[in-house]
C-alpha positions as a printed NumPy array, in Angstrom:
array([[ 10.437, -28.322,   7.221],
       [  9.612, -28.993,  10.867],
       [  8.031, -25.545,  11.369],
       [  6.591, -24.599,   7.938],
       [  5.837, -21.003,   7.103],
       [  3.472, -19.744,   4.425],
       [  4.516, -16.788,   2.309],
       [  3.369, -13.427,   3.631],
       [  3.727, -11.527,   0.363],
       [  0.825, -13.028,  -1.557],
       [ -2.586, -11.505,  -2.236],
       [ -5.709, -13.671,  -2.092],
       [ -8.753, -12.509,  -4.05 ],
       [-12.112, -14.341,  -3.923],
       [-13.798, -15.012,  -7.263],
       [-16.535, -17.173,  -8.728],
       [-15.468, -19.806, -11.269],
       [-18.399, -21.492, -13.013],
       [-20.494, -21.207,  -9.855],
       [-17.714, -22.43 ,  -7.594],
       [-16.054, -20.14 ,  -5.056],
       [-12.278, -19.953,  -5.508],
       [ -9.387, -17.772,  -4.327],
       [ -7.147, -16.146,  -6.935],
       [ -3.498, -16.   ,  -5.826],
       [ -1.619, -12.886,  -6.915],
       [  2.151, -13.223,  -6.643],
       [  4.172, -10.144,  -7.592],
       [  7.337, -12.26 ,  -7.486],
       [  5.963, -14.538, -10.209],
       [  6.56 , -17.93 ,  -8.557],
       [  2.827, -18.638,  -8.548],
       [  1.642, -18.618, -12.184],
       [ -0.799, -15.861, -13.091],
       [ -4.392, -17.074, -12.833],
       [ -3.741, -19.742, -10.197],
       [ -6.764, -20.428,  -8.01 ],
       [ -7.032, -22.338,  -4.727],
       [-10.078, -23.559,  -2.761],
       [-11.196, -21.224,   0.074],
       [-10.665, -24.005,   2.616],
       [ -6.916, -23.787,   2.088],
       [ -6.651, -20.239,   3.472],
       [ -7.177, -21.125,   7.172],
       [ -4.628, -23.931,   6.775],
       [ -2.069, -21.522,   5.301],
       [ -2.795, -19.123,   8.175],
       [ -1.724, -21.82 ,  10.64 ],
       [  1.664, -22.137,   8.92 ],
       [  3.325, -19.292,  10.776],
       [  6.798, -20.773,  11.266],
       [  6.068, -21.399,  14.942],
       [  3.775, -24.411,  14.821],
       [  5.4  , -27.837,  14.439],
       [  4.118, -30.541,  12.117],
       [  2.463, -32.181,  15.114],
       [  0.774, -28.899,  16.062],
       [ -0.49 , -28.512,  12.515],
       [ -1.819, -32.082,  12.397],
       [ -3.834, -31.505,  15.576],
       [ -5.183, -28.09 ,  14.553],
       [ -6.072, -29.122,  11.014],
       [ -7.8  , -32.199,  12.406],
       [ -9.89 , -29.85 ,  14.547],
       [-10.599, -27.585,  11.545],
       [-11.926, -30.592,   9.659],
       [-14.354, -31.568,  12.388],
       [-12.195, -34.326,  13.859],
       [-11.262, -36.071,  10.598],
       [ -7.781, -37.32 ,  11.451],
       [ -4.767, -35.717,   9.749],
       [ -1.36 , -37.314,  10.264],
       [  2.163, -35.918,  10.099],
       [  2.61 , -37.772,   6.79 ],
       [ -0.522, -36.12 ,   5.424],
       [  0.902, -32.72 ,   6.377],
       [  4.225, -33.48 ,   4.678],
       [  2.432, -34.464,   1.484],
       [  0.425, -31.22 ,   1.531],
       [  3.575, -29.188,   2.218],
       [  5.291, -30.71 ,  -0.802],
       [  2.377, -29.654,  -2.992],
       [  2.252, -26.159,  -1.499],
       [  5.987, -25.682,  -1.994],
       [  5.739, -26.818,  -5.589],
       [  2.9  , -24.324,  -6.065],
       [  5.081, -21.512,  -4.676],
       [  2.955, -20.824,  -1.601],
       [  5.55 , -21.51 ,   1.121],
       [  8.498, -19.569,   2.51 ],
       [ 11.204, -22.126,   1.643],
       [ 14.728, -22.127,   0.218],
       [ 13.25 , -22.192,  -3.279],
       [ 11.197, -19.08 ,  -2.569],
       [ 14.057, -17.254,  -0.834],
       [ 16.448, -17.992,  -3.695],
       [ 13.949, -16.652,  -6.232],
       [ 13.376, -13.534,  -4.16 ],
       [ 17.121, -12.937,  -3.741],
       [ 17.606, -13.216,  -7.51 ],
       [ 14.718, -10.818,  -8.169],
       [ 16.206,  -8.345,  -5.676],
       [ 19.633,  -8.558,  -7.32 ],
       [ 18.149,  -8.057, -10.788],
       [ 16.176,  -5.013,  -9.634],
       [ 19.143,  -3.551,  -7.74 ],
       [ 21.194,  -3.636, -10.942],
       [ 18.708,  -1.384, -12.768],
       [ 19.173,   2.397, -12.516],
       [ 15.488,   3.112, -13.164],
       [ 12.275,   1.787, -11.697],
       [ 10.215,   1.106, -14.808],
       [  6.628,   2.307, -15.29 ],
       [  5.069,  -1.094, -14.592],
       [  1.43 ,  -0.037, -14.926],
       [  1.762,   2.066, -18.086],
       [ -0.569,   0.576, -20.664],
       [ -2.612,  -1.122, -17.931],
       [ -3.833,   1.507, -15.477],
       [ -3.119,   4.535, -17.678],
       [ -1.957,   5.239, -21.269],
       [  1.641,   4.354, -22.068],
       [  2.472,   7.123, -24.542],
       [  2.936,  10.849, -24.01 ],
       [  0.433,  11.612, -26.784],
       [ -2.336,   9.703, -25.002],
       [ -1.333,  10.175, -21.368],
       [ -1.152,  13.983, -21.258],
       [ -4.762,  14.542, -22.413],
       [ -5.932,  11.676, -20.208],
       [ -4.453,  13.374, -17.138],
       [ -5.766,  16.781, -18.199],
       [ -9.256,  15.269, -18.388],
       [ -8.864,  13.924, -14.849],
       [ -7.664,  17.301, -13.554],
       [-10.684,  18.918, -15.213],
       [-12.914,  16.809, -12.952],
       [-11.77 ,  18.778,  -9.897],
       [-14.778,  20.496,  -8.285],
       [-15.479,  23.857,  -9.916],
       [-16.209,  25.283,  -6.487],
       [-13.92 ,  23.284,  -4.174],
       [-13.725,  23.922,  -0.442],
       [-11.665,  27.091,  -0.061],
       [ -8.09 ,  26.734,   1.145],
       [ -6.966,  29.268,   3.764],
       [ -6.217,  32.538,   1.954],
       [ -2.52 ,  33.038,   1.251],
       [ -1.476,  29.888,   3.083],
       [  1.441,  27.876,   1.716],
       [  0.527,  24.425,   0.455],
       [  2.548,  21.813,   2.346],
       [  1.143,  18.693,   0.752],
       [ -1.827,  16.658,  -0.329],
       [ -3.566,  13.378,   0.332],
       [ -4.383,  11.601,  -2.93 ],
       [ -5.698,   8.128,  -3.766],
       [ -3.572,   5.298,  -5.071],
       [ -6.478,   3.324,  -6.462],
       [ -6.593,   2.754, -10.225],
       [ -6.719,   6.258, -11.795],
       [ -9.841,   5.469, -13.786],
       [-11.721,   4.348, -10.661],
       [-10.483,   7.271,  -8.588],
       [-10.316,  10.012, -11.192],
       [-12.59 ,  12.473,  -9.387],
       [-10.478,  12.29 ,  -6.228],
       [ -7.219,  12.417,  -8.202],
       [ -8.441,  15.543,  -9.954],
       [ -9.454,  17.158,  -6.673],
       [ -6.133,  16.271,  -5.014],
       [ -3.793,  17.406,  -7.782],
       [ -5.583,  20.522,  -9.067],
       [ -4.223,  22.679,  -6.18 ],
       [ -0.659,  21.83 ,  -7.276],
       [ -1.034,  23.668, -10.586],
       [  1.484,  26.474, -10.912],
       [  3.798,  25.176,  -8.184],
       [  7.462,  24.392,  -8.831],
       [  8.842,  22.382,  -5.907],
       [ 12.423,  21.162,  -5.876],
       [ 11.57 ,  17.977,  -3.987],
       [  8.453,  15.87 ,  -3.421],
       [  8.27 ,  13.325,  -0.613],
       [  5.795,  10.632,  -1.637],
       [  4.412,   8.435,   1.128],
       [  3.06 ,   5.408,  -0.69 ],
       [  1.793,   2.09 ,   0.619],
       [  4.096,  -0.927,   0.553],
       [  1.604,  -3.752,   0.326],
       [  4.419,  -6.335,   0.319],
       [  6.723,  -4.968,   3.037],
       [  7.645,  -7.662,   5.552],
       [ 10.748,  -6.247,   7.264],
       [ 10.322,  -2.919,   9.034],
       [  7.835,  -0.15 ,   8.383],
       [  9.409,   1.591,   5.412],
       [ 11.111,   0.824,   2.12 ],
       [ 13.024,   3.385,   0.048],
       [ 14.76 ,   3.449,  -3.308],
       [ 17.19 ,   5.871,  -4.925],
       [ 16.149,   4.846,  -8.429],
       [ 14.509,   7.274, -10.816],
       [ 10.815,   6.573, -11.413],
       [ 10.143,   6.22 , -15.13 ],
       [  6.922,   7.596, -16.618],
       [  5.759,   7.938, -20.244],
       [  6.208,  11.7  , -19.744],
       [  9.833,  11.424, -18.641],
       [ 11.723,  10.102, -15.636],
       [ 11.455,  11.572, -12.147],
       [ 14.872,  11.345, -10.468],
       [ 15.153,  10.35 ,  -6.838],
       [ 16.834,  12.56 ,  -4.269],
       [ 19.579,  10.044,  -3.505],
       [ 21.067,  12.162,  -0.717],
       [ 17.741,  12.388,   1.121],
       [ 17.114,   8.662,   0.627],
       [ 20.551,   7.845,   2.067],
       [ 19.883,  10.062,   5.098],
       [ 16.58 ,   8.344,   5.759],
       [ 18.079,   4.866,   5.419],
       [ 20.866,   5.748,   7.833],
       [ 18.411,   7.185,  10.372],
       [ 15.802,   4.468,  10.006],
       [ 17.655,   1.459,  11.366],
       [ 15.305,  -1.454,  11.935],
       [ 12.349,   0.638,  10.761],
       [ 13.63 ,   0.478,   7.167],
       [ 13.805,  -2.573,   4.921],
       [ 17.445,  -2.82 ,   3.746],
       [ 16.424,  -3.578,   0.15 ],
       [ 14.178,  -1.877,  -2.368],
       [ 12.552,  -4.766,  -4.268],
       [  9.105,  -3.782,  -2.942],
       [  9.21 ,  -0.722,  -5.218],
       [  9.468,  -2.866,  -8.356],
       [  5.78 ,  -3.781,  -8.699],
       [  4.124,  -1.354,  -6.282],
       [  1.668,   1.09 ,  -7.838],
       [  1.13 ,   3.588,  -5.012],
       [  4.184,   5.767,  -5.766],
       [  4.075,   5.178,  -9.527],
       [  0.646,   6.76 ,  -9.913],
       [  1.767,   9.855,  -7.978],
       [  4.966,  10.137, -10.046],
       [  2.875,  10.198, -13.244],
       [  0.663,  13.052, -12.022],
       [  3.628,  14.994, -10.622],
       [  5.635,  14.707, -13.852],
       [  2.633,  15.922, -15.826],
       [  1.862,  18.866, -13.555],
       [  5.418,  20.066, -13.142],
       [  6.385,  19.517, -16.772],
       [ 10.084,  20.098, -17.325],
       [ 10.594,  21.483, -13.812],
       [ 13.725,  20.048, -12.25 ],
       [ 12.367,  18.302,  -9.172],
       [ 13.331,  15.111,  -7.363],
       [ 11.389,  12.407,  -5.589],
       [ 11.808,  10.842,  -2.161],
       [  9.823,   7.61 ,  -2.672],
       [  8.821,   6.102,   0.683],
       [  6.72 ,   2.963,   0.845],
       [  4.981,   2.506,   4.185],
       [  4.102,  -0.981,   5.415],
       [  1.502,  -2.273,   7.826],
       [  2.141,  -1.457,  11.493],
       [  0.605,  -4.735,  12.669],
       [  3.604,  -6.953,  11.98 ],
       [  6.356,  -4.382,  12.47 ],
       [  5.026,  -3.273,  15.854],
       [  4.579,  -6.85 ,  17.129],
       [  0.839,  -6.521,  17.511],
       [  1.124,  -3.314,  19.571],
       [ -0.148,  -0.884,  16.95 ],
       [  0.02 ,   2.235,  19.118],
       [  1.585,   5.634,  18.632],
       [  4.081,   4.941,  21.414],
       [  5.289,   1.751,  19.716],
       [  5.353,   3.526,  16.351],
       [  7.523,   6.35 ,  17.682],
       [  9.809,   3.942,  19.511],
       [ 10.578,   2.085,  16.29 ],
       [ 10.467,   4.923,  13.776],
       [ 11.382,   8.001,  15.847],
       [ 14.776,   8.831,  14.241],
       [ 13.395,   8.145,  10.763],
       [ 10.451,  10.464,  11.402],
       [ 12.698,  13.231,  12.753],
       [ 14.854,  13.102,   9.633],
       [ 11.823,  13.05 ,   7.366],
       [ 10.364,  15.987,   9.289],
       [ 13.529,  17.995,   8.62 ],
       [ 13.309,  17.214,   4.909],
       [  9.61 ,  18.098,   4.754],
       [ 10.248,  21.43 ,   6.499],
       [ 12.246,  22.812,   3.553],
       [ 10.213,  25.551,   1.808],
       [ 10.74 ,  23.968,  -1.619],
       [  9.456,  20.528,  -0.529],
       [  5.958,  19.083,  -0.951],
       [  4.596,  15.967,   0.736],
       [  2.164,  13.658,  -1.072],
       [  0.446,  10.802,   0.729],
       [ -0.782,   8.344,  -1.902],
       [ -3.219,   6.277,   0.143],
       [ -6.544,   4.522,   0.074],
       [ -8.654,   4.107,   3.183],
       [-11.079,   1.299,   4.031],
       [-11.152,  -2.027,   2.165],
       [-14.427,  -3.769,   2.944],
       [-16.381,  -6.814,   1.842],
       [-15.596, -10.507,   1.186],
       [-12.607,  -9.668,  -1.034],
       [-10.906,  -8.236,   2.032],
       [-11.837, -10.913,   4.54 ],
       [-15.241,  -9.743,   5.764],
       [-18.213, -12.063,   6.069],
       [-20.63 ,  -9.331,   4.96 ],
       [-21.04 ,  -7.466,   1.677],
       [-19.49 ,  -4.01 ,   1.613],
       [-22.911,  -2.373,   1.417],
       [-23.6  ,  -3.396,   5.028],
       [-20.25 ,  -1.987,   6.193],
       [-20.159,   1.27 ,   4.243],
       [-21.698,   3.55 ,   6.868],
       [-19.313,   2.408,   9.602],
       [-16.324,   2.483,   7.248],
       [-16.978,   5.989,   5.948],
       [-17.521,   7.214,   9.525],
       [-14.103,   5.74 ,  10.333],
       [-12.583,   7.6  ,   7.375],
       [-14.136,  10.835,   8.584],
       [-12.779,  10.333,  12.106],
       [ -9.257,   9.633,  10.831],
       [ -9.329,  12.704,   8.606],
       [-10.704,  14.829,  11.423],
       [ -7.861,  13.768,  13.721],
       [ -5.297,  14.52 ,  11.017],
       [ -6.897,  17.881,  10.317],
       [ -6.58 ,  18.802,  13.986],
       [ -2.979,  17.637,  14.115],
       [ -3.974,  15.149,  16.811],
       [ -1.834,  12.051,  16.255],
       [ -3.053,  10.463,  19.5  ],
       [ -6.675,  10.741,  18.364],
       [ -5.687,   9.249,  14.99 ],
       [ -4.209,   6.143,  16.644],
       [ -7.088,   5.943,  19.119],
       [ -9.594,   5.856,  16.249],
       [ -7.687,   3.041,  14.568],
       [ -7.573,   1.135,  17.849],
       [-11.294,   1.723,  18.39 ],
       [-12.206,  -0.329,  15.329],
       [ -9.239,  -2.719,  15.756],
       [ -8.32 ,  -1.985,  12.123],
       [-11.22 ,  -4.162,  10.997],
       [-11.744,  -1.969,   7.934],
       [ -8.261,  -2.665,   6.536],
       [ -7.011,   0.911,   6.086],
       [ -3.955,   0.237,   3.923],
       [ -2.713,   3.829,   4.233],
       [ -2.564,   3.767,   8.027],
       [  1.224,   4.034,   8.379],
       [  1.539,   6.639,   5.615],
       [ -1.105,   8.81 ,   7.277],
       [  0.437,   8.286,  10.723],
       [  3.762,   9.374,   9.234],
       [  2.147,  12.467,   7.738],
       [  0.765,  13.351,  11.166],
       [  4.253,  13.28 ,  12.695],
       [  6.271,  15.145,  10.072],
       [  4.129,  18.184,   9.258],
       [  4.322,  21.452,  11.219],
       [  1.137,  22.974,  12.672],
       [ -1.172,  23.036,   9.681],
       [ -4.729,  23.056,   8.396],
       [ -6.302,  20.294,   6.349],
       [ -9.067,  20.851,   3.818],
       [-10.886,  17.727,   2.642],
       [-11.548,  18.204,  -1.063],
       [-13.264,  14.944,  -1.974],
       [-14.33 ,  11.604,  -0.508],
       [-15.31 ,   8.718,  -2.736],
       [-15.802,   4.964,  -2.877],
       [-15.139,   2.338,  -5.534],
       [-17.675,  -0.484,  -5.452],
       [-16.871,  -3.834,  -7.026],
       [-20.166,  -5.528,  -7.79 ],
       [-18.68 ,  -8.95 ,  -8.645],
       [-17.113,  -9.392,  -5.186],
       [-19.588,  -7.274,  -3.172],
       [-16.554,  -5.347,  -1.952],
       [-15.467,  -1.704,  -1.912],
       [-12.551,   0.671,  -1.302],
       [-12.85 ,   4.176,   0.098],
       [-10.462,   7.024,  -0.681],
       [-10.173,  10.776,  -0.368],
       [ -8.424,  13.936,  -1.466],
       [ -7.214,  16.659,   0.881],
       [ -4.866,  19.643,   0.923],
       [ -2.611,  20.536,   3.844],
       [ -1.606,  24.178,   4.3  ],
       [  0.678,  25.965,   6.76 ],
       [ -0.937,  27.906,   9.562]])
């Protein structure tokens, strides 16, 4: 392990344990036991383990981090052994476990409803009225959509349905009475490491019935995507962003025979080698986007972007409470939505570059994809909201919008 590498698919969540600040490690793969906490001082050390630095490099940099207290190569090796045992490093043990998880998931014909019974009711009898109650929260006098215009798609949240129910209601109410044959869902792949996108041809299970995938469309996108697409589909197993949309869609469209094109969209920062610009995005994803644009152009196809916007506060790496960042973050949301509403993809990327993505917009790639695949259209913002988490002084912004043909 001459050039150790920390895992890049873990989530780190600050919390207070008996007056002591700790970091909760969330591992969707399950190698790190649920409830494991680490001291905050370990995070900058893990950040140094990028697979490029040698043990000698790490010894020098960690010595500097600790104010000159000497750290030897042997000290580093001892720490690495502990980190590997804890499941925090990208090692053979981790890769073997991930390969087995991928094989197990690949063998299943259906992507199970992972969050049923956690984020929403897990029986038809309870779920249907729960969703109806959310839809009833849609504004009684919403912003008017252009008269007679065909609905092309919506922007909806992917936050927990209970936290985002007003925005979910606003987003999905306009879909009542529609009967599409296909729905392209642009979700957020929080764990994508390879490429920008991850697809699956598995049906999405819901307590209201399965939603089959459009396997032909998925195969076309995989073939066109090349390096922009992760070759596997394990990221879909525990990701909530498409699941929540599938639940609402199945409820709204009842027994309608429609299929899903589930597309998880990863962060552009890693995939675009630090050059998060529209030009770099199009260079990598151009053929994928062209194929997706053709699919979205079919008159019986809807596009749903299941995204959240800014993630602010200490939970998301800021040194200030979310309250002090809210005004700037919500202004950023408004600017992104304004650029999308004008069909100005360059302005969308310029706004992201302006703030250097410091507000952690997890839906950036999904929204950038939406900007490239829709024809000339109008966007009506139906709702903007924020979920505040008092315990961590953090917050997440989200929105609902409808996109109609001009």
